[in-house]
CSV table of C-alpha atoms in Angstrom, one decimal:
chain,number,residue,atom,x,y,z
A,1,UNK,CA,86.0,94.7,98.4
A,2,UNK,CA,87.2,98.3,99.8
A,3,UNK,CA,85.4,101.1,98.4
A,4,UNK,CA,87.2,103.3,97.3
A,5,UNK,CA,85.8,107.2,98.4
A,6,UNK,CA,87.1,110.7,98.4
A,7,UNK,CA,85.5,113.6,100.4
A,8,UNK,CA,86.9,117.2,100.7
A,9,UNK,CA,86.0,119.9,103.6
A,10,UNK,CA,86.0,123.6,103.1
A,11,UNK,CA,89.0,124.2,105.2
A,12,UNK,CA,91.2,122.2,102.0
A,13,UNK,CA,91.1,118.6,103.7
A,14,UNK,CA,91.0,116.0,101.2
A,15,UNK,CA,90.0,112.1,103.0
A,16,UNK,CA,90.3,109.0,100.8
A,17,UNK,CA,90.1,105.7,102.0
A,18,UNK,CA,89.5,102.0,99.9
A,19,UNK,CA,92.1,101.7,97.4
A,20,UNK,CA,93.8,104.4,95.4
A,21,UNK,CA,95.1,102.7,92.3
A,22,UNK,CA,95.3,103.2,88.6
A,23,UNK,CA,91.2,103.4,88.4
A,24,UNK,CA,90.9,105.9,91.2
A,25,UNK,CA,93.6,107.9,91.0
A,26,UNK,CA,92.1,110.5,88.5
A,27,UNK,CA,89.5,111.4,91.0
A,28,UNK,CA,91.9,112.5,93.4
A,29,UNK,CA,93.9,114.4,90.4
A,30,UNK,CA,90.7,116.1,89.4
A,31,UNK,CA,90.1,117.2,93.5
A,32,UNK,CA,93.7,118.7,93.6
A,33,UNK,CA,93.0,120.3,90.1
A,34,UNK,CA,90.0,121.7,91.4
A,35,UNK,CA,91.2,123.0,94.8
A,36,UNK,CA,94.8,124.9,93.2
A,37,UNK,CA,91.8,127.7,91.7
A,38,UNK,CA,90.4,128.1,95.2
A,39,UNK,CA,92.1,130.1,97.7
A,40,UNK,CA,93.6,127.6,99.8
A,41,UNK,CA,97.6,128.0,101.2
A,42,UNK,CA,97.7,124.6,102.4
A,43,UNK,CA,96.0,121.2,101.5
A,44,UNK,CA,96.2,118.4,103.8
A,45,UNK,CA,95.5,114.6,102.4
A,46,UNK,CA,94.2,112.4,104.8
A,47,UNK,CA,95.0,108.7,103.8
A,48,UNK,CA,93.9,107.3,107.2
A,49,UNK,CA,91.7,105.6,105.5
A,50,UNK,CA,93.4,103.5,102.6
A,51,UNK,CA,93.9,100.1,102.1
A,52,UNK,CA,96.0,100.3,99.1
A,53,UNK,CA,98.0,102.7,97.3
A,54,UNK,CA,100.4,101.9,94.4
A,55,UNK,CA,101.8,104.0,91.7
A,56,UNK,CA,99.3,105.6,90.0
A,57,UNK,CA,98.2,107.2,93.1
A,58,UNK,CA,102.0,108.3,94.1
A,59,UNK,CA,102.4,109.9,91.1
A,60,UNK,CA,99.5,112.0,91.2
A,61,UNK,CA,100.8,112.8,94.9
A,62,UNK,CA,103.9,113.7,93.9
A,63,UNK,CA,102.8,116.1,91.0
A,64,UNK,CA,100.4,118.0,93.2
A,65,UNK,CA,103.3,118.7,94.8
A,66,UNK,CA,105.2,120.2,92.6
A,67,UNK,CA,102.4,122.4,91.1
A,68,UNK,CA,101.5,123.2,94.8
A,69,UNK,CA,105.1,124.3,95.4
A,70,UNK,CA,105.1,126.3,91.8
A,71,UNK,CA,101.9,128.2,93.3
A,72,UNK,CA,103.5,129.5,96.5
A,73,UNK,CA,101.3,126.5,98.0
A,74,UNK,CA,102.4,123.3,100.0
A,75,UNK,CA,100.5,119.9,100.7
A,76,UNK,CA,100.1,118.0,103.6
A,77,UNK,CA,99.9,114.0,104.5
A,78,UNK,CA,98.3,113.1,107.7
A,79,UNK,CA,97.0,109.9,109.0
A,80,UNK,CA,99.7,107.6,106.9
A,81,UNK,CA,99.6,104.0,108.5
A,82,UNK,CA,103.4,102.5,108.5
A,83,UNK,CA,102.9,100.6,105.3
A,84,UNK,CA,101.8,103.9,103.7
A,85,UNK,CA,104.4,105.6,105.3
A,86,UNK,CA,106.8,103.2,103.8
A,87,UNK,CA,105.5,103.9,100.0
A,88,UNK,CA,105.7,107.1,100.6
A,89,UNK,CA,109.5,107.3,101.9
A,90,UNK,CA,110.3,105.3,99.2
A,91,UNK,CA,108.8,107.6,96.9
A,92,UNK,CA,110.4,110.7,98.0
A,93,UNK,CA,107.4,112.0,99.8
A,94,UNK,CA,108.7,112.2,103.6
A,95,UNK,CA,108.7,116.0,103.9
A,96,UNK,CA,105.0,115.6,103.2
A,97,UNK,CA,104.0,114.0,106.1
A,98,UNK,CA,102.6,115.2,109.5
A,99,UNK,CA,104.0,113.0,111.7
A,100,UNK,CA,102.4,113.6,115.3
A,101,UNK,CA,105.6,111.2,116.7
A,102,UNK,CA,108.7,113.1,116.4
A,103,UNK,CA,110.5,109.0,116.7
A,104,UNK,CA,108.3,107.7,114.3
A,105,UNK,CA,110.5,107.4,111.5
A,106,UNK,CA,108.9,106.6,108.0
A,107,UNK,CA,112.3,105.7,106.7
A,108,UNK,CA,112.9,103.3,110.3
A,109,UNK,CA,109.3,101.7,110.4
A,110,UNK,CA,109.3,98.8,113.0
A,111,UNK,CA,111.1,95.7,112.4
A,112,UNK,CA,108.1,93.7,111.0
A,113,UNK,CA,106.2,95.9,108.9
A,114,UNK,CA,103.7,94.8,106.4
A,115,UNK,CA,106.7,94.8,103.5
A,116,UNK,CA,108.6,93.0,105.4
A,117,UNK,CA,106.1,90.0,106.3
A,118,UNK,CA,105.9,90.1,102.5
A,119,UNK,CA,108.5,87.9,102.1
A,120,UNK,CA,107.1,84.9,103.0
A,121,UNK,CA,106.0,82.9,99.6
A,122,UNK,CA,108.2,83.5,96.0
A,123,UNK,CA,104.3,85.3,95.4
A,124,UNK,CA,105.0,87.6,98.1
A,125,UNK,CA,108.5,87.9,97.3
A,126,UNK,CA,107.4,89.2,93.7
A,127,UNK,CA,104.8,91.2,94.8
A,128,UNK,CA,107.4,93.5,97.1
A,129,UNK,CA,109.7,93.7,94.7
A,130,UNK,CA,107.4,95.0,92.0
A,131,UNK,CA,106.4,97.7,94.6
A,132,UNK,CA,110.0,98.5,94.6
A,133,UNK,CA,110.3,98.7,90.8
A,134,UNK,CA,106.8,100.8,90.2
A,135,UNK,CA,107.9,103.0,92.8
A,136,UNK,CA,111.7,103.4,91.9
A,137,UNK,CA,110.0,104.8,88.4
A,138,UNK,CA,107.8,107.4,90.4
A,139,UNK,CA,110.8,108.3,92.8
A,140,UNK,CA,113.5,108.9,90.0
A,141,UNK,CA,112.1,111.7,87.6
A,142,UNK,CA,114.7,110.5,84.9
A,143,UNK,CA,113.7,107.0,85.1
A,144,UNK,CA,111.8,105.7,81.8
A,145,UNK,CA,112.2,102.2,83.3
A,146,UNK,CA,113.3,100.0,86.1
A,147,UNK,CA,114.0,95.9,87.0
A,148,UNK,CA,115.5,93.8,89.7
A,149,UNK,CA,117.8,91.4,88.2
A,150,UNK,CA,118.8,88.4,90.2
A,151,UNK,CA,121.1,85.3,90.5
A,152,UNK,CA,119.4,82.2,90.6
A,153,UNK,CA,122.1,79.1,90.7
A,154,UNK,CA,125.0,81.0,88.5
A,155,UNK,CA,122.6,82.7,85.4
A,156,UNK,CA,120.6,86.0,85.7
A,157,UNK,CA,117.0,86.2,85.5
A,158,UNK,CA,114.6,89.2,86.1
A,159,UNK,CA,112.3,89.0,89.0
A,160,UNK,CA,110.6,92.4,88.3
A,161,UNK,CA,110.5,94.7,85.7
A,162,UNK,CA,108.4,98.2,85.4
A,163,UNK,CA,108.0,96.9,81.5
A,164,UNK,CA,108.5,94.9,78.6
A,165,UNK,CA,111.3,97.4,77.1
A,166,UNK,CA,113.2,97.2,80.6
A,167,UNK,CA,112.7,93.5,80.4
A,168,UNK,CA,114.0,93.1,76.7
A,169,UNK,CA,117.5,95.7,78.1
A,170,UNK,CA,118.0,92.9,80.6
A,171,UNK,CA,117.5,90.1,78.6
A,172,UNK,CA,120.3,91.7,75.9
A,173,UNK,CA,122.4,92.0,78.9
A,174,UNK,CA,122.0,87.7,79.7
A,175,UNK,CA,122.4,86.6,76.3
A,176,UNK,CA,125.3,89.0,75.9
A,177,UNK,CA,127.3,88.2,78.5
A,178,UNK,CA,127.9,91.7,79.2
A,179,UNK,CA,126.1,95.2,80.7
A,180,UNK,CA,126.3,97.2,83.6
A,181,UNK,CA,123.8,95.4,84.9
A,182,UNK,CA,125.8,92.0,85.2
A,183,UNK,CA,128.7,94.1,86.1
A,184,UNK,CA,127.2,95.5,89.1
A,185,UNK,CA,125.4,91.8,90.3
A,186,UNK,CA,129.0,90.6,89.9
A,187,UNK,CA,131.3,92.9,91.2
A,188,UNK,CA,129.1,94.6,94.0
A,189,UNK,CA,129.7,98.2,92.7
A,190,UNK,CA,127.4,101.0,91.1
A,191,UNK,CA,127.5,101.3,87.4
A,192,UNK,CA,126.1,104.3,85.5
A,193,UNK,CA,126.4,105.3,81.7
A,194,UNK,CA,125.9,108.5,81.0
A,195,UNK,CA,126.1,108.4,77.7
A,196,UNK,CA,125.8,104.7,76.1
A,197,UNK,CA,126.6,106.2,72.8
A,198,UNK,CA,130.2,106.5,73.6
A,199,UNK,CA,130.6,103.4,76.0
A,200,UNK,CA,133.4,100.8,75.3
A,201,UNK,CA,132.8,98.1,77.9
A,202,UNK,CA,129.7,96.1,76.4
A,203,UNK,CA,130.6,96.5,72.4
A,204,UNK,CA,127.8,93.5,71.9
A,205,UNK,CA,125.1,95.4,74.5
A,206,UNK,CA,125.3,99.0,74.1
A,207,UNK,CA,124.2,98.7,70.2
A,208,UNK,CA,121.0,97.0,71.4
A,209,UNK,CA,120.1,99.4,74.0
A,210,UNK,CA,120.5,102.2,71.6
A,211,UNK,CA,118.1,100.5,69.1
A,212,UNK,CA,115.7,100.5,71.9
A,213,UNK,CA,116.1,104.0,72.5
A,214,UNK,CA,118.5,104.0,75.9
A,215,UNK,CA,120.9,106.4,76.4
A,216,UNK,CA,121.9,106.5,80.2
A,217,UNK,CA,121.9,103.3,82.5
A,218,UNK,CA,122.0,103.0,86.3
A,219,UNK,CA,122.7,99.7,87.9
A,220,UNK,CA,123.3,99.2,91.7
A,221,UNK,CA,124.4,96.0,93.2
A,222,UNK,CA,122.2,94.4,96.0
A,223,UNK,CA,124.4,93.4,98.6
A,224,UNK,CA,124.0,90.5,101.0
A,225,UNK,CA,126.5,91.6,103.5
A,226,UNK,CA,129.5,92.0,101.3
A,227,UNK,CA,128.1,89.3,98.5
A,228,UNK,CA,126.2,90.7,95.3
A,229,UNK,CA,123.2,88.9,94.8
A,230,UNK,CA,121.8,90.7,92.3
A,231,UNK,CA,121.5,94.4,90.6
A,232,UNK,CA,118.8,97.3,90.6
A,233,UNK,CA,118.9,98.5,86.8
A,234,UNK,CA,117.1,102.0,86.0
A,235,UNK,CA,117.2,103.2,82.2
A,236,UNK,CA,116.6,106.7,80.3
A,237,UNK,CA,116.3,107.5,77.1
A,238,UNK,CA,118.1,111.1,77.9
A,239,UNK,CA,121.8,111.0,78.0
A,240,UNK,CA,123.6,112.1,81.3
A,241,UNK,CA,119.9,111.0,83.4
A,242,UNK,CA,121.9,110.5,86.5
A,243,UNK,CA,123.6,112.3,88.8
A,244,UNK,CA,124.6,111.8,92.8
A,245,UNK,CA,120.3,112.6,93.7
A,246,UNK,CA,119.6,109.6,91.2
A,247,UNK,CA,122.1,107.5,92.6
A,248,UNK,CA,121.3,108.1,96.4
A,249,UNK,CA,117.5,107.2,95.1
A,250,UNK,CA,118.7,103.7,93.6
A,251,UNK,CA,120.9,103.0,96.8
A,252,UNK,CA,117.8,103.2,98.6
A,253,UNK,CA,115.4,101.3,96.5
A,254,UNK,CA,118.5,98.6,96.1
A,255,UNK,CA,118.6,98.1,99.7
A,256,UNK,CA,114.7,97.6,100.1
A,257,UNK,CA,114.9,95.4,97.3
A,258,UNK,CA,118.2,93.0,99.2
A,259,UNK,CA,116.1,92.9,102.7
A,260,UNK,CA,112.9,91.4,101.2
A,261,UNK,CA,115.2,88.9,99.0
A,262,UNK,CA,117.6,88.5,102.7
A,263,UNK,CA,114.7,88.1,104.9
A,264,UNK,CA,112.8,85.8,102.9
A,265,UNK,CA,116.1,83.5,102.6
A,266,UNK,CA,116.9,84.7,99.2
A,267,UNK,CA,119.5,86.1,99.4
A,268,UNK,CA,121.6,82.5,100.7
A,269,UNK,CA,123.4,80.1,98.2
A,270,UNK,CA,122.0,77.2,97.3
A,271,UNK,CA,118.9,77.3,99.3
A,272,UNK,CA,116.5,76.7,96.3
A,273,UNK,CA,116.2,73.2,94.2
A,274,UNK,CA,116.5,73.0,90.6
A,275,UNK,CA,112.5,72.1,91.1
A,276,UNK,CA,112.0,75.7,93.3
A,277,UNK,CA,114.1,77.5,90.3
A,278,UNK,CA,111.6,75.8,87.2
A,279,UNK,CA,108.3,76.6,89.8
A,280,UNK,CA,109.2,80.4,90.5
A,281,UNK,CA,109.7,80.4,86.6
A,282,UNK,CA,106.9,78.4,85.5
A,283,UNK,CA,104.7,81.1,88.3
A,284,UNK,CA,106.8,84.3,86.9
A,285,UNK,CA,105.7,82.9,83.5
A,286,UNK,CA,101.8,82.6,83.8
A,287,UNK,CA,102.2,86.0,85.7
A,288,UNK,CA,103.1,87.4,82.9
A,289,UNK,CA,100.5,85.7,80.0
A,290,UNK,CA,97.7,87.1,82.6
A,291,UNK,CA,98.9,90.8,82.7
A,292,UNK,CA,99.1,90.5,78.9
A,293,UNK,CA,95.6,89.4,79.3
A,294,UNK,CA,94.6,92.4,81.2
A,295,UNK,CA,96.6,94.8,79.0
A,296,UNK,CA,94.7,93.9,75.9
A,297,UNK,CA,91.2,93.5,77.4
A,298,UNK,CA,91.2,96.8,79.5
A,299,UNK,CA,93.6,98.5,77.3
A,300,UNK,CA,95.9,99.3,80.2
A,301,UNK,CA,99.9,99.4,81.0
A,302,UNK,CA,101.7,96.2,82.5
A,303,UNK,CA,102.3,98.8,85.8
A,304,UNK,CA,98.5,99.1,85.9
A,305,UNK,CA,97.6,95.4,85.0
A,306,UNK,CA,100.4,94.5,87.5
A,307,UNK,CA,98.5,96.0,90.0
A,308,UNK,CA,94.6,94.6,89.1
A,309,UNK,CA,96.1,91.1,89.3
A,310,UNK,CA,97.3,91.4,92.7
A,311,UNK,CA,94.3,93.2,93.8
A,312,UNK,CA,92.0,90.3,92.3
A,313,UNK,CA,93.9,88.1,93.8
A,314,UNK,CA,93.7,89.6,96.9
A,315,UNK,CA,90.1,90.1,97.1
A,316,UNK,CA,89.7,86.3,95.7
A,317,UNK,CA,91.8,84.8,98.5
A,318,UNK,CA,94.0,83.0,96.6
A,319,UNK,CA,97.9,83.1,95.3
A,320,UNK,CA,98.4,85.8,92.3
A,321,UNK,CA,100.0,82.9,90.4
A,322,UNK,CA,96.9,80.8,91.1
A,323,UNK,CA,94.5,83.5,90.0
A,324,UNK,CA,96.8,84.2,87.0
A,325,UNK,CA,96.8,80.5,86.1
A,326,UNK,CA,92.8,80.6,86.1
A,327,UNK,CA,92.6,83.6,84.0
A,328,UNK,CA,95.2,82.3,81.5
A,329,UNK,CA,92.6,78.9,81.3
A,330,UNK,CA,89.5,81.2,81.0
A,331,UNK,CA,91.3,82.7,77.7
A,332,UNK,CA,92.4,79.4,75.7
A,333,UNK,CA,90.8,76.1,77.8
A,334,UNK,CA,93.1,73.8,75.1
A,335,UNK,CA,96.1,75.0,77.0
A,336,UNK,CA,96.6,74.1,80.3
A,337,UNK,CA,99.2,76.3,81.9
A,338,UNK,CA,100.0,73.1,84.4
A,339,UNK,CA,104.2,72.9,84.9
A,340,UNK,CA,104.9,69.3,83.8
């Protein structure tokens, strides 16, 4: 297991390396904390060192940054490996990085980078796009919550949601009928609601997202060539959350989110069985009964228990849904979460 560590010189270098997650990330807030009362202009991160990095450790990133900047002071990123660099782009953090390569591109990594060979398996397929959700959520300040919404043999289904709010917006939107979200999956165009309090088009929606608090709504079509195959959905609970900055944002995310579906044959009609459908379900499931699992044990958020699971996983050499399945029978043995 990578361990995680964190080591700062006097010159304002900061190194980490291991894994920079939901437990660690409040080290690395209390070193920035500490060095913005020293006298230091400049602070470089090194991440040359890290093995993993998800949200919790991109939002601390990105909120250094903006105190930095608020202090006259600016911070660095050096050392980023392409899959970092990736997160990072994603997030919003490009102008961070010191990039020894003038055609090293973070936004243009090479064609098979470690995302992409993520869509291999429906595990790894989830896996991405949950990296794309979490990070969407960093990236867009306004954001209080983000899904993928997908079309699996003609009805919608959620393949990742940042959580369970967004996935109860989605879910009104499928037994509806009606929402931006199925708008934009359908007709391949960008949706967004500034203000859901005075929208006409979903009459049987919009009242449900209001009782949940939702007052703006982004949805961007993912786009197989010219064919929708699915939407990117961000929600706010502030009216008018969205403006052109937002929407270039969820362009981006919505096109990392239709190459991993593309390239791991997702994205192509009929290429799934009713049997593939009912196992990516029955897998999406157990997924879920294990982060609810880790949620109430270690009193943590789905975001955070999203990213535990997939790091046990990892470390245990085995398929998330197949450690998820073994955590779910640790909890109640007199129910067997075998698909029949």
């Amino acid at each position: 297991m990578p361990i995680f560590s964190l080591q700062v010189s006097d010159d304002g270098v900061v190194v980490v390396s291991g894994d920079l997650d939901a437990t660690n990330a409040p080290s690395l807030q209390d070193t920035f904390d500490d060095l913005s009362n020293r006298a230091h202009q400049r602070v470089v991160l090194d991440v040359a060192g890290l093995t993993f990095l998800d949200s919790s450790g991109l939002r601390v990133i990105a909120a250094t940054r903006a105190d930095f900047g608020r202090l006259g002071r600016s911070l660095a990123i050096r050392g980023a490996s392409t899959p970092t660099r990736r997160l990072l782009a994603m997030a919003g953090l490009v102008p961070l990085l010191e990039i020894d390569d003038p055609d090293d591109d973070p936004l243009h990594p090479p064609a098979r980078s470690s995302i992409d060979t993520l869509a291999g398996t429906s595990e790894s397929i989830d896996l991405a796009l949950e990296h794309v959700v979490q990070l969407a959520a960093v990236a867009v300040a306004s954001a209080h919550g983000v899904s993928v919404s997908l079309e699996r043999h003609g009805r919608m289904m959620t393949a990742a949601s940042s959580d369970a709010a967004v996935m109860r917006m989605d879910q009104d939107q499928y037994a509806t009928g009606e929402g931006p979200c199925l708008s934009a999956a359908a007709e391949g165009q960008t949706f967004s609601v500034g203000a859901l309090s005075e929208e006409a088009r979903w009459p049987s929606f919009a009242p449900l997202a209001l009782e949940e608090g939702i007052a703006s709504i982004l949805s961007t079509p993912l786009m197989n060539g010219d064919r929708p195959i699915g939407a990117l959905n961000i929600y706010s609970t502030s009216t008018h959350a969205f403006g052109p900055p937002e929407e270039t944002l969820a362009q981006l995310f919505a096109s990392h989110a239709a190459r991993i579906l593309v390239d791991g044959g997702f994205g192509s009609v009929g290429i799934h069985s009713d049997q593939d459908v009912q196992d990516a379900l029955f897998r999406r499931k157990v997924i879920a009964q294990a982060q609810g699992v880790l949620m109430e044990r270690l009193s943590v958020t789905q975001a955070e228990a999203t990213s535990i699971l997939h790091r046990s996983a990892r470390y245990s050499e085995v398929t998330v849904a197949a450690y998820a399945i073994e955590m779910v029978r640790s909890v109640d043995t007199h129910d067997d979460p075998e698909p029949s």
